[in-house]
Coordinates of C-alpha atoms and ligand atoms in Angstrom, one line a residue:
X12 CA 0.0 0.0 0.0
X13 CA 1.7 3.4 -0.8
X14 CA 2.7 5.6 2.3
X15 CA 3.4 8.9 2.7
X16 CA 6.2 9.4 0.2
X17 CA 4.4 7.5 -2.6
X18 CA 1.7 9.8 -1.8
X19 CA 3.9 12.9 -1.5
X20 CA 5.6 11.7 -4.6
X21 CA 1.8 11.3 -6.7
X22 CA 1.2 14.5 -5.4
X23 CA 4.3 16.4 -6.8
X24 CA 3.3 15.0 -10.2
X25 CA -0.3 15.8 -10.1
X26 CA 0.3 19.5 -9.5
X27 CA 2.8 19.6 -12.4
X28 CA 0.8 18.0 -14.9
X29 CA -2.8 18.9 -13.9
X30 CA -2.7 21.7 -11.5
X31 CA -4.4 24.4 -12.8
X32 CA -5.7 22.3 -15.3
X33 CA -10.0 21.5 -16.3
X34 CA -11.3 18.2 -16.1
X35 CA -12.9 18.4 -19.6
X36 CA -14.6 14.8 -19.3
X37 CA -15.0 11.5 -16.6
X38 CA -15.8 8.1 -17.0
X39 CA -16.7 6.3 -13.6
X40 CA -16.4 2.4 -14.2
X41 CA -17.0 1.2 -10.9
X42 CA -20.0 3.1 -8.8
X43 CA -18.4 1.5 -5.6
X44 CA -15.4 3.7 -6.0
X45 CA -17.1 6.5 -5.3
X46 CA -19.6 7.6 -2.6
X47 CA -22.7 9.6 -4.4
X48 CA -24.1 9.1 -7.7
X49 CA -22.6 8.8 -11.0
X50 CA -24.4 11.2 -12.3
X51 CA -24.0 13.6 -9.6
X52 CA -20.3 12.8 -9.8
X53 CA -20.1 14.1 -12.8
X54 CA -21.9 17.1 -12.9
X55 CA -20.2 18.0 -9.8
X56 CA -16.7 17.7 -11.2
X57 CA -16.7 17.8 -15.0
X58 CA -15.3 21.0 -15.8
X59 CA -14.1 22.0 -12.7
X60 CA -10.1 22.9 -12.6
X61 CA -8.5 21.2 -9.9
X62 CA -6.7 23.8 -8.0
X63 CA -4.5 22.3 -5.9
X64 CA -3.8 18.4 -4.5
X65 CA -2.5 18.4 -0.6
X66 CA -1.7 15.4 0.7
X67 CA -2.5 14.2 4.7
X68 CA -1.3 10.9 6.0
X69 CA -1.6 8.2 3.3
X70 CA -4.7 10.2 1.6
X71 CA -4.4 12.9 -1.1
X72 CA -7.2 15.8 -1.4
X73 CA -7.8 17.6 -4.6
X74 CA -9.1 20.9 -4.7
X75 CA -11.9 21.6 -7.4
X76 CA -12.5 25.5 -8.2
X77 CA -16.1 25.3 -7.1
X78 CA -15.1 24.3 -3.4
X79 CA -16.0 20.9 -3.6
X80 CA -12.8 18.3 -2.9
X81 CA -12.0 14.1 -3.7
X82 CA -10.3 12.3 -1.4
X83 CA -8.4 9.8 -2.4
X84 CA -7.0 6.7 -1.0
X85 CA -5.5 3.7 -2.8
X86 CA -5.2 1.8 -0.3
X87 CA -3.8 -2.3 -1.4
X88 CA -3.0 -2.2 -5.3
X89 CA -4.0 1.2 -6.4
X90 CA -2.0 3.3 -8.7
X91 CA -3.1 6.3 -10.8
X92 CA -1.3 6.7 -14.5
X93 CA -1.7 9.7 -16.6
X94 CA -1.1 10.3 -20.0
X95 CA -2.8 8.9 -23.5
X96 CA -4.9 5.8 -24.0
X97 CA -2.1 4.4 -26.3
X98 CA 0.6 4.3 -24.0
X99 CA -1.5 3.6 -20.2
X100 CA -1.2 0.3 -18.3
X101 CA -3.3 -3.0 -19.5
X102 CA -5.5 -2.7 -16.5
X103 CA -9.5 -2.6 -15.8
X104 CA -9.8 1.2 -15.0
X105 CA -12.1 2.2 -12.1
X106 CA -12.1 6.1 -12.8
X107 CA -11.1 8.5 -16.1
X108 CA -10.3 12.0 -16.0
X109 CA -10.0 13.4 -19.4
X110 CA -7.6 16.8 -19.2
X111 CA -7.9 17.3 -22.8
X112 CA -5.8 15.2 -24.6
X113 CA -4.7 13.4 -21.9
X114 CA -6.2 11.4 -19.1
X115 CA -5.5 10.8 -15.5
X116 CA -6.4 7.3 -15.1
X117 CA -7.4 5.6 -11.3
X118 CA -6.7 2.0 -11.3
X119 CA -6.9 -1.1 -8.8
X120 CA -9.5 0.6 -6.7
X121 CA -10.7 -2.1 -5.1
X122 CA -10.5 -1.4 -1.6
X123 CA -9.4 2.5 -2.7
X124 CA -12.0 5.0 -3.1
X125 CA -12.7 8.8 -4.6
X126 CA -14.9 10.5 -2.5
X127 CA -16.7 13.6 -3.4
X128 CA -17.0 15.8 0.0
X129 CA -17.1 19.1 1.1
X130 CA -14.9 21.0 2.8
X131 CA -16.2 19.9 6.7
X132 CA -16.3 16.7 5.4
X133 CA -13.0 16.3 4.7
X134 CA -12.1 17.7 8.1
X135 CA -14.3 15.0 9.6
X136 CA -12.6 12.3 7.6
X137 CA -8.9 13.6 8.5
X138 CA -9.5 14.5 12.2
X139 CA -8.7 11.1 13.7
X140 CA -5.7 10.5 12.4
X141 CA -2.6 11.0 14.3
X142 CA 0.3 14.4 13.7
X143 CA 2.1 14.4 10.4
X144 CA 6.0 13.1 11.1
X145 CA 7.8 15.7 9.1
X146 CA 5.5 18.3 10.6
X147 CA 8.0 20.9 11.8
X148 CA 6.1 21.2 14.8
X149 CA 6.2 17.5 15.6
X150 CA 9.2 18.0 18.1
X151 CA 11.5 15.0 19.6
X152 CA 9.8 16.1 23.2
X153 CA 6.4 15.6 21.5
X154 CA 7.3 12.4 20.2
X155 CA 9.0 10.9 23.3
X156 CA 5.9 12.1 25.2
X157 CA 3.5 9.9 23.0
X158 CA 5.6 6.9 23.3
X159 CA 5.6 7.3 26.9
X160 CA 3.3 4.8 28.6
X161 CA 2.2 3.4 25.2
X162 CA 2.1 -0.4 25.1
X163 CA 2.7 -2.3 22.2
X164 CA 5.7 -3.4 19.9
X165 CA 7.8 -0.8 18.0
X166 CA 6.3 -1.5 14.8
X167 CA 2.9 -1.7 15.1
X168 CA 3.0 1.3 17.1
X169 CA 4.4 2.9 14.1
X170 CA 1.8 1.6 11.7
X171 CA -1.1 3.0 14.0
X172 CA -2.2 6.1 12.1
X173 CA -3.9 8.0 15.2
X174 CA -0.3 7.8 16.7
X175 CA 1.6 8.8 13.6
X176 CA 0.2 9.4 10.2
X177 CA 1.6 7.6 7.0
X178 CA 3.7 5.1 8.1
X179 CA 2.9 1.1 6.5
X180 CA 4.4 -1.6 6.0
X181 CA 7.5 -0.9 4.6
X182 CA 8.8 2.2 6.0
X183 CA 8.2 1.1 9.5
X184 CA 10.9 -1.9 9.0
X185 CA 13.4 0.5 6.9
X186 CA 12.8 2.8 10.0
X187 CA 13.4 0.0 12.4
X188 CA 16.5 -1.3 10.7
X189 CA 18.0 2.7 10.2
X190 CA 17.4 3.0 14.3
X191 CA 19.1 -0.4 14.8
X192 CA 15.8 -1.1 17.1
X193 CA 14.3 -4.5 17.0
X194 CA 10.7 -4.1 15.6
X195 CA 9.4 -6.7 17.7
X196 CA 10.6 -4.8 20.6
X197 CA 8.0 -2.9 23.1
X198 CA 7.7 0.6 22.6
X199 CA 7.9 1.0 26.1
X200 CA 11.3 -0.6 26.3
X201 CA 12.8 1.9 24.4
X202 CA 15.5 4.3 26.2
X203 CA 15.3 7.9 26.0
X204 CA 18.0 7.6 24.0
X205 CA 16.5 4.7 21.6
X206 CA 13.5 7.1 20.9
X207 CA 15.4 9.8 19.8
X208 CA 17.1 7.8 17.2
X209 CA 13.7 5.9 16.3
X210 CA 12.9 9.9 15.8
X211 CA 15.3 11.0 13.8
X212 CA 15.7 8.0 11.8
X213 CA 11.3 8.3 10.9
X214 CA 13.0 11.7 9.2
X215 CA 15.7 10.4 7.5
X216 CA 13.5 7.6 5.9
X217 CA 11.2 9.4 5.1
X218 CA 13.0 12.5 3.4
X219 CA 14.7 9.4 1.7
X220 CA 11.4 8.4 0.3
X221 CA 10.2 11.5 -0.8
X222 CA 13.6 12.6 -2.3
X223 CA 13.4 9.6 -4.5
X224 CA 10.4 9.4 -5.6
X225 CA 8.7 6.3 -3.0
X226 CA 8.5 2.5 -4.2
X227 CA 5.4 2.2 -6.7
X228 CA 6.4 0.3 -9.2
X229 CA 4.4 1.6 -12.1
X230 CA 5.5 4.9 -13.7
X231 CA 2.9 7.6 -13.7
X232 CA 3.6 8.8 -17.3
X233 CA 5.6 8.0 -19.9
X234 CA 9.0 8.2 -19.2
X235 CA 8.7 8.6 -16.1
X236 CA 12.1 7.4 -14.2
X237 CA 11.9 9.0 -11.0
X238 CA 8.8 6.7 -9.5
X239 CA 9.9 4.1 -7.5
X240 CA 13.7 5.2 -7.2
X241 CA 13.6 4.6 -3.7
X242 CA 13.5 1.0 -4.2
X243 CA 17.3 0.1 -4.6
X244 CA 17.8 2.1 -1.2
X245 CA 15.5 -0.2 0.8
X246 CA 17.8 -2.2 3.3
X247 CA 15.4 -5.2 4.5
X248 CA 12.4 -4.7 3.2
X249 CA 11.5 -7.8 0.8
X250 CA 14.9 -8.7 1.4
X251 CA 14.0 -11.8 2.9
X252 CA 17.3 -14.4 3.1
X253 CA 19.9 -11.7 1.7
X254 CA 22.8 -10.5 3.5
X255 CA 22.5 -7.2 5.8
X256 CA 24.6 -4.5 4.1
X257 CA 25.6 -3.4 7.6
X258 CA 26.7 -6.3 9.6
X259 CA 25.9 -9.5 6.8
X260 CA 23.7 -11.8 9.1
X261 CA 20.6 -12.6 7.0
X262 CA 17.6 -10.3 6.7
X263 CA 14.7 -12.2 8.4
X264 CA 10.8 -12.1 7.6
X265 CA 8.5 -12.5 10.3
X266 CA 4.8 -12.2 10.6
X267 CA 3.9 -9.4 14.0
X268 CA 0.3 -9.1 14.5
X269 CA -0.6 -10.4 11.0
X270 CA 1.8 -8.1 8.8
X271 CA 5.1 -9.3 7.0
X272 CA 7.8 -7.9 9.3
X273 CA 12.0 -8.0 7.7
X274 CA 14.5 -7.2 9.7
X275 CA 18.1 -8.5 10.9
X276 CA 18.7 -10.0 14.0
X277 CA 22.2 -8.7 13.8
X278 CA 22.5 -5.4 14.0
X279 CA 19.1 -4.2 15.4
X280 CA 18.4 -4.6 19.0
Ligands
LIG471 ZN1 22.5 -6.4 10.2

């Protein structure tokens, strides 16, 4: 599922190839991925420029000119590809926003969505999840506060989005593994000194993803070689059975509460 930097990434090329730009046509394929009618889909959206796309958590919002906003979430298996009919992904398309020539296409929305909400809506929908991580605001003291008294193991305290927002799967091992801190490990066993680093390493990972453009695997136009660049910087995730880069024991996979879990016994403690 992408997380925030896939998400931060997505949004970064939205706003430079449809900011500003009208949605001259749409074609909903699947009712389900949407919350109103088709019909009044449409006629709430067609023609409307999209102003801006902001991005909270692992959710995007795009701004239409007449106030109204979609929210977006992929969730498992969802990607979004934009450019011409020739050239997009053989894939069943849930949602098709014609900019003109070119179309902005949602696909593998099966458990994703594109909701049509207002303004307070929106706010409703955002308002339980947890502080963003590179919020400036979001200060070391603030974070070793929350993990103060939490219970639970390091990871899935991570994943929890009313404690942080953004984190999945695979950043919170990379996180894990930059910290040295044994995802398996309570939160509450941590030392001050442990929670900084687990801190400053959600940063660092992070920044990493954004700077190089997250992990999705499908380019989101033509020629598009910066999506998923982050992929050959990823130290265990789906490394399952190779050698640690940092101390060569052999990267371990693990199932905690349910999810796929890598990390090496090694060098993270
Ligand atoms: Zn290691």
């Amino acid at each position: 599922m992408p997380e925030l930097p896939e998400m931060e990434n997505y949004k970064r090329l939205l706003m430079e190839n449809i900011g500003n730009k009208t949605i001259t046509n749409i074609q909903v394929n699947r009712e389900k991925s949407i919350n109103v009618s088709i019909d009044f889909f449409i006629d709430c959206v067609r023609l409307q420029k999209v102003l801006h796309v902001e991005r909270r958590a692992k959710l995007l919002v795009f701004h239409l000119e007449n106030g109204y906003k979609l929210l977006l979430h992929l969730m498992l298996g969802g990607f979004m590809y934009f450019g011409r009919e020739e050239d997009k992904p053989d894939r069943t398309v849930q949602i098709q926003f014609s900019f003109g020539e070119e179309d902005l296409y949602f696909i593998g929305l099966r458990l994703g969505y594109l909701h049509l909400l207002t303004e307070s809506e929106v706010s409703d929908e955002l308002e339980k999840l947890g502080p963003e991580p590179l919020d400036i605001n979001y200060s070391l003291d603030a974070f070793l506060k929350l993990i103060e008294g939490k219970r639970g193991r390091v990871k899935t305290t991570l994943i929890d989005q009313e404690f942080l927002s953004g984190i999945g799967n695979c950043y919170s091992d990379e996180i894990c593994y930059d910290a040295q801190i044994l995802p398996t490990k309570g939160i509450d066993e941590l030392t001050n000194e442990e929670g900084g680093n687990l801190f400053h390493s959600i940063r660092r990972v992070l920044n990493l993803g954004i700077e190089n453009g997250g992990y999705m695997d499908q380019p989101f136009f033509p020629g598009d070689v910066r999506t998923g660049g982050v992929r050959k910087f990823l130290k265990v995730y789906d490394r399952e059975s190779e050698q640690c880069s940092r101390c060569g024991d052999i990267i371990i996979k693990e199932e905690i509460s349910s999810r796929k879990c890598f990390y090496c016994k090694g060098c993270q403690r």
